[in-house]
mmCIF file of C-alpha atoms in Angstrom:
data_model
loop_
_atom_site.group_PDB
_atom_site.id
_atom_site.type_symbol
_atom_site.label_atom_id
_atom_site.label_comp_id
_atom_site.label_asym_id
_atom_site.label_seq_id
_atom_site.Cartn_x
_atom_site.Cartn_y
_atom_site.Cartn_z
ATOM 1 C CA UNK A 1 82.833 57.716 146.297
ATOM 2 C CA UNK A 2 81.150 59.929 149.038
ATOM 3 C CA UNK A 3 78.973 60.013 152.189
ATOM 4 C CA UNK A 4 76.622 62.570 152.697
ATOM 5 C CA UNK A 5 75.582 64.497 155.679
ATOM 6 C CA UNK A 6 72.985 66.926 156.632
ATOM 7 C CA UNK A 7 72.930 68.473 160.216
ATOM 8 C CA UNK A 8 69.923 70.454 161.046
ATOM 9 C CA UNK A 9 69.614 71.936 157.353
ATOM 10 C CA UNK A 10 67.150 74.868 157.441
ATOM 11 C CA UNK A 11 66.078 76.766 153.811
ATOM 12 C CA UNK A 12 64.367 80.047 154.337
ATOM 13 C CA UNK A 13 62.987 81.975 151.532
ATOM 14 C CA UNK A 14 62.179 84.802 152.882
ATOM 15 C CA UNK A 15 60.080 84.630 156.197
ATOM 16 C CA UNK A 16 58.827 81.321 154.919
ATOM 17 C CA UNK A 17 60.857 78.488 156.412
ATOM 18 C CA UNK A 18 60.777 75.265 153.382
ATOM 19 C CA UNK A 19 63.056 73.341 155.329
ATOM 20 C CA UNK A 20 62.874 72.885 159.373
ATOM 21 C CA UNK A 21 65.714 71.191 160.386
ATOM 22 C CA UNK A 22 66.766 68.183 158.234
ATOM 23 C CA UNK A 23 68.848 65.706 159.713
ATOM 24 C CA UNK A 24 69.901 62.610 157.228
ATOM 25 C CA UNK A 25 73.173 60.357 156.700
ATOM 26 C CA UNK A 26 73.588 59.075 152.900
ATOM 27 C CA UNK A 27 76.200 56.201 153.000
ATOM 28 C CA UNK A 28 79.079 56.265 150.712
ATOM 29 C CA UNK A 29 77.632 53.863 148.066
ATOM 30 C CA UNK A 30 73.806 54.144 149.115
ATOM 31 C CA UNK A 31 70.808 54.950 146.974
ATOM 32 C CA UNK A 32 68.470 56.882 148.689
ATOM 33 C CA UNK A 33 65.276 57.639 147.410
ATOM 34 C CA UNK A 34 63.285 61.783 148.576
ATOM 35 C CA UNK A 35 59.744 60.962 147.775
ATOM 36 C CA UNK A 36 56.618 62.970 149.263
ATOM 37 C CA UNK A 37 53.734 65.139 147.730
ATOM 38 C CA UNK A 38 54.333 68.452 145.667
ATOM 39 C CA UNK A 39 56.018 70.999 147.537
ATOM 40 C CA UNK A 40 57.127 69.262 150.331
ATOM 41 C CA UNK A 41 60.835 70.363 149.842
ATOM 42 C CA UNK A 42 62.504 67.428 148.251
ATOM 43 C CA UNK A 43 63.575 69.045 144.634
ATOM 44 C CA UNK A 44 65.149 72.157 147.190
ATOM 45 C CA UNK A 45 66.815 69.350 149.386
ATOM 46 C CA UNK A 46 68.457 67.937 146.236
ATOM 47 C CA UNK A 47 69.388 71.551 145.186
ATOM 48 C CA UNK A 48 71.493 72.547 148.298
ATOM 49 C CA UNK A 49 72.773 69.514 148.058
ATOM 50 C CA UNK A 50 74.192 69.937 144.350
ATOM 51 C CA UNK A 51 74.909 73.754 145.243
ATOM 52 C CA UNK A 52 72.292 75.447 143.273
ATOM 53 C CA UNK A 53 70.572 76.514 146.360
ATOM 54 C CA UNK A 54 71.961 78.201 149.317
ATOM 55 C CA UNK A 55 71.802 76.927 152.580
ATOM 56 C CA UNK A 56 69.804 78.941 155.322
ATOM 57 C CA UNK A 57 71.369 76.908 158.484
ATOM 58 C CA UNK A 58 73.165 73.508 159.138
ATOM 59 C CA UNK A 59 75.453 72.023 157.697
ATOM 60 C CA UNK A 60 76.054 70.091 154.976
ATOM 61 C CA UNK A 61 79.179 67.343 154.295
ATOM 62 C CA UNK A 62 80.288 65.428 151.593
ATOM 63 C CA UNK A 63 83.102 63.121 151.263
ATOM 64 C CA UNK A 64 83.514 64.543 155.197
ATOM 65 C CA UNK A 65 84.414 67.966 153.405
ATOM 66 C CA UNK A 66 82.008 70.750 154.344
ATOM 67 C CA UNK A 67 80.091 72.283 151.619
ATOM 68 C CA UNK A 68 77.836 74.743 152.496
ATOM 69 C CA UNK A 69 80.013 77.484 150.818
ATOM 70 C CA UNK A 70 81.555 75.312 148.028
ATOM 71 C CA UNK A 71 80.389 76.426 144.462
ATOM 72 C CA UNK A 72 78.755 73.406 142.630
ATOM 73 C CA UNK A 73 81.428 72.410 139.743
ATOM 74 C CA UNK A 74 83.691 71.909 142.972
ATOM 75 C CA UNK A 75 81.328 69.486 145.063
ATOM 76 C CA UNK A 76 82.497 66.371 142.373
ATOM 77 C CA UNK A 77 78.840 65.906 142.166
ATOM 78 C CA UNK A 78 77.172 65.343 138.742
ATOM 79 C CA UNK A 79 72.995 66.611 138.459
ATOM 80 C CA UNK A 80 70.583 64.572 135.983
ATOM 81 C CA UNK A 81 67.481 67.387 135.769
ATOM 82 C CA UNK A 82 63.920 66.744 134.798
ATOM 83 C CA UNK A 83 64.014 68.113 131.278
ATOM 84 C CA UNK A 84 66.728 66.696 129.664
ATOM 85 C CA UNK A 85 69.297 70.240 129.712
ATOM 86 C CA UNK A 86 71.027 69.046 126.551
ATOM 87 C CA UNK A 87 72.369 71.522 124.016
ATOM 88 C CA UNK A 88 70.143 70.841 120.726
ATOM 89 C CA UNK A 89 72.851 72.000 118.527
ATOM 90 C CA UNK A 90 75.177 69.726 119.512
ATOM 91 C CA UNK A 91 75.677 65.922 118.840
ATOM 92 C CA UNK A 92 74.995 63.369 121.759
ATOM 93 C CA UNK A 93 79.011 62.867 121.423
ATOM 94 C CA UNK A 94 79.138 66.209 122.099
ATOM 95 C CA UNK A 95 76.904 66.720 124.660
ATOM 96 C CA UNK A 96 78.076 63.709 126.772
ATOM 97 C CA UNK A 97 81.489 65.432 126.779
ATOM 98 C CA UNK A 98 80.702 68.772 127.171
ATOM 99 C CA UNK A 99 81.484 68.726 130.851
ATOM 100 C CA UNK A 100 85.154 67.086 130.797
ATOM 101 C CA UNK A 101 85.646 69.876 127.719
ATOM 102 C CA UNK A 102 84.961 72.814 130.097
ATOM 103 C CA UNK A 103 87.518 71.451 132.358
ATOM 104 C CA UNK A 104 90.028 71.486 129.871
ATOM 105 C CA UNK A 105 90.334 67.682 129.694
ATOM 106 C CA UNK A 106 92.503 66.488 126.054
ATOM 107 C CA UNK A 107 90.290 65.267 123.048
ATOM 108 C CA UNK A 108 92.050 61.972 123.650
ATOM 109 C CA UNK A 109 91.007 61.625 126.861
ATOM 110 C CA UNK A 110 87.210 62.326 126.608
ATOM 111 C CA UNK A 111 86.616 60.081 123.611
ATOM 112 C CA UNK A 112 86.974 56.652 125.502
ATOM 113 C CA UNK A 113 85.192 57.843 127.881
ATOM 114 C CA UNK A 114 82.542 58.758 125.913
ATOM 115 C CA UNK A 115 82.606 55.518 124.166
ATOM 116 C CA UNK A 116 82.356 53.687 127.864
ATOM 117 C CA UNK A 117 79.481 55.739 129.021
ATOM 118 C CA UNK A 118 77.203 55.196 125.639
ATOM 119 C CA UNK A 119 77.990 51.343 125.517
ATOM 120 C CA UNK A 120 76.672 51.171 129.262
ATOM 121 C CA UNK A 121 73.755 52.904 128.450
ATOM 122 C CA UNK A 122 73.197 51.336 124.915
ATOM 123 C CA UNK A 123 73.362 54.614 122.727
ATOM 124 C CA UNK A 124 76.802 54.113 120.969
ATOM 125 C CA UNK A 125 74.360 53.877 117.650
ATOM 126 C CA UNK A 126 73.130 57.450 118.297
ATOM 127 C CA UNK A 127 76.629 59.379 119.540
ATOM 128 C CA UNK A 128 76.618 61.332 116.206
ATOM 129 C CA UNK A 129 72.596 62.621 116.246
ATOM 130 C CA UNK A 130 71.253 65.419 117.476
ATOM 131 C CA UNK A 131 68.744 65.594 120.579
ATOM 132 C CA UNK A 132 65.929 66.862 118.524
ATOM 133 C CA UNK A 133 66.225 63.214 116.868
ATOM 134 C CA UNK A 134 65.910 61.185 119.654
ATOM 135 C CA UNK A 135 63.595 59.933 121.732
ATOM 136 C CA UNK A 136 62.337 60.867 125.558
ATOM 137 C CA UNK A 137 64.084 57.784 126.953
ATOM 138 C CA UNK A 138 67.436 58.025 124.608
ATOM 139 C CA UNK A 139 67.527 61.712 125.645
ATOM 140 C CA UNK A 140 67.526 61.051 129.250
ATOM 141 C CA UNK A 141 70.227 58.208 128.208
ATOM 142 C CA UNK A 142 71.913 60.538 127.088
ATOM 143 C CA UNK A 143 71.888 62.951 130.147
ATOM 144 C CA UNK A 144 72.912 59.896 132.128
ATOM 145 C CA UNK A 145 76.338 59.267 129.859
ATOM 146 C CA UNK A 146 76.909 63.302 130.371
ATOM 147 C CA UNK A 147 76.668 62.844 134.028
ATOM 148 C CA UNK A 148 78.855 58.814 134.088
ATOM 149 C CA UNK A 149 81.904 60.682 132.204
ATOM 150 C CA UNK A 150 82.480 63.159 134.756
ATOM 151 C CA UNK A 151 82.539 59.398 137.657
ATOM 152 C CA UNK A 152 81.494 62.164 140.274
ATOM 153 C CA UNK A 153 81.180 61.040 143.891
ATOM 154 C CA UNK A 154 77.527 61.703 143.534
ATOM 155 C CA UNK A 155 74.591 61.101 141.260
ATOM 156 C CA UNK A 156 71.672 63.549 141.960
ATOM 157 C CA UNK A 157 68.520 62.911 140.050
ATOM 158 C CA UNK A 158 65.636 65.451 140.004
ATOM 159 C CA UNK A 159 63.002 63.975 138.821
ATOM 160 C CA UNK A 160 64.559 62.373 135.603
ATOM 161 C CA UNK A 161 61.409 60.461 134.774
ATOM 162 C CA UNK A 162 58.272 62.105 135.033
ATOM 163 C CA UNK A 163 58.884 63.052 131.321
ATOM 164 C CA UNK A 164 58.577 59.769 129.819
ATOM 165 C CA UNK A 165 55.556 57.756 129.047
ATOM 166 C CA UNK A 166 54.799 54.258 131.467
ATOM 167 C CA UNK A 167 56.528 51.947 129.230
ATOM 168 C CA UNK A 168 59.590 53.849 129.297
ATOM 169 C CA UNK A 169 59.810 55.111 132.546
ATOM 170 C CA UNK A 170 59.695 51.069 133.435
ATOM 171 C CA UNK A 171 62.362 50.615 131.103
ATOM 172 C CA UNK A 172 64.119 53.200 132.496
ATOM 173 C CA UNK A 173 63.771 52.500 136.024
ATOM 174 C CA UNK A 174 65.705 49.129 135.417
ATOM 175 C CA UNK A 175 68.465 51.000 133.547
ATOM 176 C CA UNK A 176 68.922 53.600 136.460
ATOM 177 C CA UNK A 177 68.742 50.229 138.979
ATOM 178 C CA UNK A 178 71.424 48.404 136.775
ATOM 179 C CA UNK A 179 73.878 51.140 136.354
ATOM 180 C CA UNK A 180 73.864 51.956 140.312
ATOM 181 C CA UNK A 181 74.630 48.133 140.997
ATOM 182 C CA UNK A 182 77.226 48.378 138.235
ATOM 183 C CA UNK A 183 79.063 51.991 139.344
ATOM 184 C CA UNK A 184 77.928 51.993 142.780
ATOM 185 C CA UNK A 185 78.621 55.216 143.236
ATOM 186 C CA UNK A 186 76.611 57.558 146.181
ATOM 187 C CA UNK A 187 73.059 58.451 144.777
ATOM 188 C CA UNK A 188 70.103 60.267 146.163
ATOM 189 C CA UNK A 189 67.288 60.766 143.912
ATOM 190 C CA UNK A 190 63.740 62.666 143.909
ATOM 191 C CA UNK A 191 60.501 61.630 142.759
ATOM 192 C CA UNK A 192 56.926 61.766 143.781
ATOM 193 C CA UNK A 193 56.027 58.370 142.077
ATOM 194 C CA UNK A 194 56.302 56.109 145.191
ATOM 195 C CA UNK A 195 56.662 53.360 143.135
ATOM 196 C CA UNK A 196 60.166 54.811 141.969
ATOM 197 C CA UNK A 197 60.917 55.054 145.132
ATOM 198 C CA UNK A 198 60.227 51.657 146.417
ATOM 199 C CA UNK A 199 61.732 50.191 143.296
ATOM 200 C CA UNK A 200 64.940 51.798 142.891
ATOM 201 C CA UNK A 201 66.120 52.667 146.875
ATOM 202 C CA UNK A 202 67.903 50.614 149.101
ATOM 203 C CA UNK A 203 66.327 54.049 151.475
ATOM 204 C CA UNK A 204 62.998 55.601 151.429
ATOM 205 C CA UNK A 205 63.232 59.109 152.622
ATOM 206 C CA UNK A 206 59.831 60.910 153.176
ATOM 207 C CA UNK A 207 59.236 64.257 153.785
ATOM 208 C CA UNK A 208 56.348 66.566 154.008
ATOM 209 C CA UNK A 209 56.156 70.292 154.179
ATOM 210 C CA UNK A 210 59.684 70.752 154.799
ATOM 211 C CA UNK A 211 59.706 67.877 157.396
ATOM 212 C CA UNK A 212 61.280 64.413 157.633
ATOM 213 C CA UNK A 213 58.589 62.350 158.743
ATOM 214 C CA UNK A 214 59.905 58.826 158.119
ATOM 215 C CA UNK A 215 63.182 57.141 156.316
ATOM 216 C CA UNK A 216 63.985 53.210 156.305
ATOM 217 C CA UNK A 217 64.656 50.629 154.001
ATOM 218 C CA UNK A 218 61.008 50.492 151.475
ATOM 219 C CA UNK A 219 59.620 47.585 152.526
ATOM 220 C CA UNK A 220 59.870 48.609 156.356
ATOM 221 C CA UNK A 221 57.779 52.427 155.468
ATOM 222 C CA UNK A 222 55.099 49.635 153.329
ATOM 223 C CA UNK A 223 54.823 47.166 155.832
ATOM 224 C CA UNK A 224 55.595 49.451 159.017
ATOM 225 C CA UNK A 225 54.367 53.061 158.482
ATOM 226 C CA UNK A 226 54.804 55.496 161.183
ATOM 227 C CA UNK A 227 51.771 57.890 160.846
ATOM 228 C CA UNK A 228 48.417 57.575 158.466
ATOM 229 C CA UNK A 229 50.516 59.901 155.679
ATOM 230 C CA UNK A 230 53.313 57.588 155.004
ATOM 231 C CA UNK A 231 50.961 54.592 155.140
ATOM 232 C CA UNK A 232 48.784 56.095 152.613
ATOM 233 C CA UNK A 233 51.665 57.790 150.604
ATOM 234 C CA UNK A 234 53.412 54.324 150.275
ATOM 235 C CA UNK A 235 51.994 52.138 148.751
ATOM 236 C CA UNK A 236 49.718 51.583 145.521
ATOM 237 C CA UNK A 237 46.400 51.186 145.396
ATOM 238 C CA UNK A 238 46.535 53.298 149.150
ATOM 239 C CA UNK A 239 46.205 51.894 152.419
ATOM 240 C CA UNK A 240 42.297 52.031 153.470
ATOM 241 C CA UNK A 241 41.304 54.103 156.033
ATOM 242 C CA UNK A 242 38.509 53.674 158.221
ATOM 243 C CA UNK A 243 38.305 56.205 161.026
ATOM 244 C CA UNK A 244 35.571 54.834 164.068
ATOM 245 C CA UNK A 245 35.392 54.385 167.576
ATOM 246 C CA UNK A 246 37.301 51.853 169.327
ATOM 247 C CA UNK A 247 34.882 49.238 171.430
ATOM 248 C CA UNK A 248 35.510 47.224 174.005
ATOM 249 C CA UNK A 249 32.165 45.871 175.242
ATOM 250 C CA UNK A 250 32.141 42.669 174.072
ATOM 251 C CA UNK A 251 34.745 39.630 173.610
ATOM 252 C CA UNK A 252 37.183 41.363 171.391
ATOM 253 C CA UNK A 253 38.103 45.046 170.353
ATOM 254 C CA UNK A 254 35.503 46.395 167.572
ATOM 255 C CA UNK A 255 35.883 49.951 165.631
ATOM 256 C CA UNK A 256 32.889 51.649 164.953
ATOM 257 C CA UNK A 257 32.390 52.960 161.749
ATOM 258 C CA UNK A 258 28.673 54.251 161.557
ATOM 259 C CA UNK A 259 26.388 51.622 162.160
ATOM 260 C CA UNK A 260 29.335 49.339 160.828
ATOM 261 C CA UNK A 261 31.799 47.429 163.060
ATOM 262 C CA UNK A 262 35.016 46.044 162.332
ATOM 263 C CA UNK A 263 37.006 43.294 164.337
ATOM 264 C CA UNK A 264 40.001 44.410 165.434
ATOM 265 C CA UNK A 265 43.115 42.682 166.873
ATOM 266 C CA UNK A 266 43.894 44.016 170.292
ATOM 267 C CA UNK A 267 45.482 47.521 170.414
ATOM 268 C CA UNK A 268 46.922 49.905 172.871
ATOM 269 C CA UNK A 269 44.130 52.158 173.403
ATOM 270 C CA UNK A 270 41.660 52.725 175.469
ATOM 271 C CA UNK A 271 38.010 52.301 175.129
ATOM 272 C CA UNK A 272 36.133 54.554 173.583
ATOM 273 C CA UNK A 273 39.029 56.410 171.468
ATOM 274 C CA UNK A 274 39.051 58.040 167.993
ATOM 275 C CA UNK A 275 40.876 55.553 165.783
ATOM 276 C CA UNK A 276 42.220 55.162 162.133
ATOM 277 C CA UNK A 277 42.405 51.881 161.246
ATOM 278 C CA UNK A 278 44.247 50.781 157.337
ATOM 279 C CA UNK A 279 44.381 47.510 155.500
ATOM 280 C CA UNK A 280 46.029 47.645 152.795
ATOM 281 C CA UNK A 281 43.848 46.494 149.351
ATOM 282 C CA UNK A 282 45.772 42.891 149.073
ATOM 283 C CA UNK A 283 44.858 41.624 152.612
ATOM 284 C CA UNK A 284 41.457 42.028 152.063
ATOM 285 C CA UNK A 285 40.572 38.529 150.645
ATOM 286 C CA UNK A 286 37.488 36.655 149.284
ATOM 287 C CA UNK A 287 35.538 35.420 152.311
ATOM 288 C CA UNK A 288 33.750 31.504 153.133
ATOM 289 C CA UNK A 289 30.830 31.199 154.615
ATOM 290 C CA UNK A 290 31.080 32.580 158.334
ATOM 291 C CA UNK A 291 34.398 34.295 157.934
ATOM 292 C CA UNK A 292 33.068 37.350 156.765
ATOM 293 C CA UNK A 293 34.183 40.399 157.948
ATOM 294 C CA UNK A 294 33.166 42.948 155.789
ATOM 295 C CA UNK A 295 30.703 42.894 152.987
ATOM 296 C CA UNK A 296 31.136 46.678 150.998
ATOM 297 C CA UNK A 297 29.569 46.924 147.269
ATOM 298 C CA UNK A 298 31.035 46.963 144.016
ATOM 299 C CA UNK A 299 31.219 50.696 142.180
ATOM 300 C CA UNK A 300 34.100 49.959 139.943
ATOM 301 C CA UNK A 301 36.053 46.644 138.763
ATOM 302 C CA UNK A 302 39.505 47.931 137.418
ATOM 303 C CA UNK A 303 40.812 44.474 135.558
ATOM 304 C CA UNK A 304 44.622 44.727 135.080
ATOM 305 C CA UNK A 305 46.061 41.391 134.036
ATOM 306 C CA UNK A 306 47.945 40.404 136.804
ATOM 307 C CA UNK A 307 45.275 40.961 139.340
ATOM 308 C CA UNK A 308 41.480 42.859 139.418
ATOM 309 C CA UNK A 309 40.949 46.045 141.635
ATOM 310 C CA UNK A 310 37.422 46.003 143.046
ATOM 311 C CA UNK A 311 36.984 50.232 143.987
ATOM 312 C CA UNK A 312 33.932 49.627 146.405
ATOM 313 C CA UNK A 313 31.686 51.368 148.476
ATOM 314 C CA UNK A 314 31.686 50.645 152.448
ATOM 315 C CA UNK A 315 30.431 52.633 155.500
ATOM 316 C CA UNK A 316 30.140 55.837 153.607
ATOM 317 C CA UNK A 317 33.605 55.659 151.928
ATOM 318 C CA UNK A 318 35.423 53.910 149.460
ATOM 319 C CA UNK A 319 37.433 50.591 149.539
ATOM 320 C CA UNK A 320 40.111 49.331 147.386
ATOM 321 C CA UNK A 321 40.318 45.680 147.160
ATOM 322 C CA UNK A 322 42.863 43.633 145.207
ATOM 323 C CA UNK A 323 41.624 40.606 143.807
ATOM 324 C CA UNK A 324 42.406 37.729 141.615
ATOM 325 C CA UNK A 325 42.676 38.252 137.797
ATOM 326 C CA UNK A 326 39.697 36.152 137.107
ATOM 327 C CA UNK A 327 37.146 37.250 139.652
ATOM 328 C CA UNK A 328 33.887 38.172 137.711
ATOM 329 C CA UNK A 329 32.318 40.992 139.450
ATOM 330 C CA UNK A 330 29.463 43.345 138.667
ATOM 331 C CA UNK A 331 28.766 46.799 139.324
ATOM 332 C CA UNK A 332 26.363 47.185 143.098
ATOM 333 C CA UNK A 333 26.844 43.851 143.708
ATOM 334 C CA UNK A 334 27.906 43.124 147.208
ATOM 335 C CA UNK A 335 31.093 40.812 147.828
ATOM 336 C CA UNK A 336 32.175 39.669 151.124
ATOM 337 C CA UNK A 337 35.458 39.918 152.122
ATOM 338 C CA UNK A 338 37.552 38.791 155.264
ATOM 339 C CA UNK A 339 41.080 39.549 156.793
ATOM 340 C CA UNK A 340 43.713 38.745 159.364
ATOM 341 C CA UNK A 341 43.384 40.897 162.060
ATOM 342 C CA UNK A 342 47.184 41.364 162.134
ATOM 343 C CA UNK A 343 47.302 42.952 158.739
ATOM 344 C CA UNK A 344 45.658 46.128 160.333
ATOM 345 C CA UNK A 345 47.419 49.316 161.059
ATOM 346 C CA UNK A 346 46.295 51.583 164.052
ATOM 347 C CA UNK A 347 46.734 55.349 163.775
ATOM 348 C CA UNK A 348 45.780 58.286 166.424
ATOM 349 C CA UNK A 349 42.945 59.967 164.919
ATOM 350 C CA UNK A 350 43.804 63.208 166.130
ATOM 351 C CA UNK A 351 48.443 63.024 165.748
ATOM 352 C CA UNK A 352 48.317 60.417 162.612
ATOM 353 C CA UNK A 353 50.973 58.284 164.733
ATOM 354 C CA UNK A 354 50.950 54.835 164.665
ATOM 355 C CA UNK A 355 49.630 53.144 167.642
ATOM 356 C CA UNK A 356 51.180 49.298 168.563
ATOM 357 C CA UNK A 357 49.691 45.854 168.851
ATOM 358 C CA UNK A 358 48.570 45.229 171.942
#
């Protein structure tokens, strides 16, 4: 097992900087989660962390060794990639120990291991196929058991699902959750499915353009974002937005949006300022009579089993609202909804930064 450290880690291609200054502690035993939009450096963090990218400036430890200059087969680290990277002529027997082959470990020595790492992962039926035979989910199974014989300090996914249909990647997601809590071994892992993220992490770490902009535990980004980007990033439906002007003329703050107002809980800001204010789609609620607080019109009903979205239209924009499974609802018609004031999220209109409760 390993910690992981990056001071100040800078990648430069060129004179275009990808990475500005990256500092992040992985615990030994952690599972920490890169998640952001595309391009915002998180595949190239995950590279100079396995070696296959070169570091520009900072420095980067593992196990308290430093790395920067360490050639990848020697930073006991073990990569799970995207697209599989098996050898289609070999069997998945094969393939799994290909790696403790090339390091000259004895036939009698890989096969148990072999054995180990297919029972975890439920492919002992398939050890003698080919890849070509197998399905999307066995074959990233099967990159997983290729990665567990090698029991590297690290596990460094890239990606490993966006391959795979929804079903599997579910299916999957509880695999890669139940073989951390089983090995326990040091893992940071890239996606830009939030939902991955939230599901699999004990850390969230987002970044954007090259930038760290928030990292916590997942329900602390959901529930506590730090700028309008996370809150909308995190999170699924997205956070609504509704950028007014904050009012303070009568008995309690109001945003105006338009000719629309909102009540707000009491914020610190001053009259008259540019706000963003979110709700997320599940705290906006059915309303009774004279608890209204917002009344926008139906455009879509999205009914998904466990729940109904209502995609509406309100103040010139769209709203999200999650609703019970069996609300009936028809398109233009208008459906009042109501919230607790201290659901909202206040955001600087012009920085994106979270602005406090009053």
């Amino acid at each position: 097992m390993a910690d992981i450290r990056l001071d100040g880690i800078v990648k430069d291609y060129g004179a275009h900087r990808a990475i500005h200054g990256i500092d992040l502690s992985v615990q030994d035993g952690e599972f920490v989660a890169f998640v952001g939009p595309s391009g915002c450096g998180k595949s190239t963090m995950l590279r100079m962390i396995a070696g296959l990218e070169a570091i520009s400036g900072g420095t980067l430890k593992i196990g308290g060794r430093v790395v920067n200059e360490v050639e990848p087969k020697h930073r006991d680290v073990a990569m799970v990639f995207q697209d599989y990277a098996l050898y289609p002529h070999m069997t998945v027997r094969e393939n799994i120990g290909f790696g403790l082959k090339m390091r000259g470990r004895k036939p009698a020595e890989i096969a148990p291991r072999v054995e180990e790492a297919a029972a975890i992962l439920q492919i002992g039926d398939y050890l003698d196929r080919k890849p070509g035979q197998l399905s999307g989910g066995q074959r990233q199974r099967v990159a997983m058991g290729r990665a567990i014989v090698r029991e590297p300090s690290v596990f460094l996914f890239d990606e490993p699902l966006s391959n795979l249909d929804a079903k599997l990647r579910v299916e999957m997601r509880t695999q890669i959750k139940r073989l951390h809590a089983m090995l326990g071994t040091t893992t940071v892992y890239v996606t830009h499915d939030q939902t991955e993220a939230m599901t699999l992490a004990d850390r969230v770490v987002v970044l954007r353009g090259g930038r760290l902009v928030q990292e916590g535990p997942p329900m602390e980004l959901y529930n506590r974002p730090n700028c309008r980007f996370v809150g909308e990033f995190i999170g699924s439906p997205q956070m609504n937005i509704f950028p007014g002007t904050l009012d303070r003329s009568g008995p309690s703050p109001r945003l105006r949006v338009g000719n629309l107002a909102l009540d707000l809980g009491e914020v610190a800001a001053r009259d008259g300022a540019r706000l963003d204010v979110g709700i997320r789609p599940e705290h906006l609620l059915p309303a009774a009579p004279g608890a209204v607080r917002l009344s926008p019109v139906v455009d879509v009903c999205e009914p998904l089993g466990s729940d109904t979205l209502a995609i509406c239209r309100f103040g010139g924009q769209e709203l999200t609202a999650r609703l019970a499974p069996d609300v009936a609802l028809q398109r233009n018609q208008e459906i009042p909804l109501g919230y607790d004031t201290a659901d909202l999220h206040y955001f600087d209109s012009e920085t994106g930064r979270r602005l406090e409760a009053a």
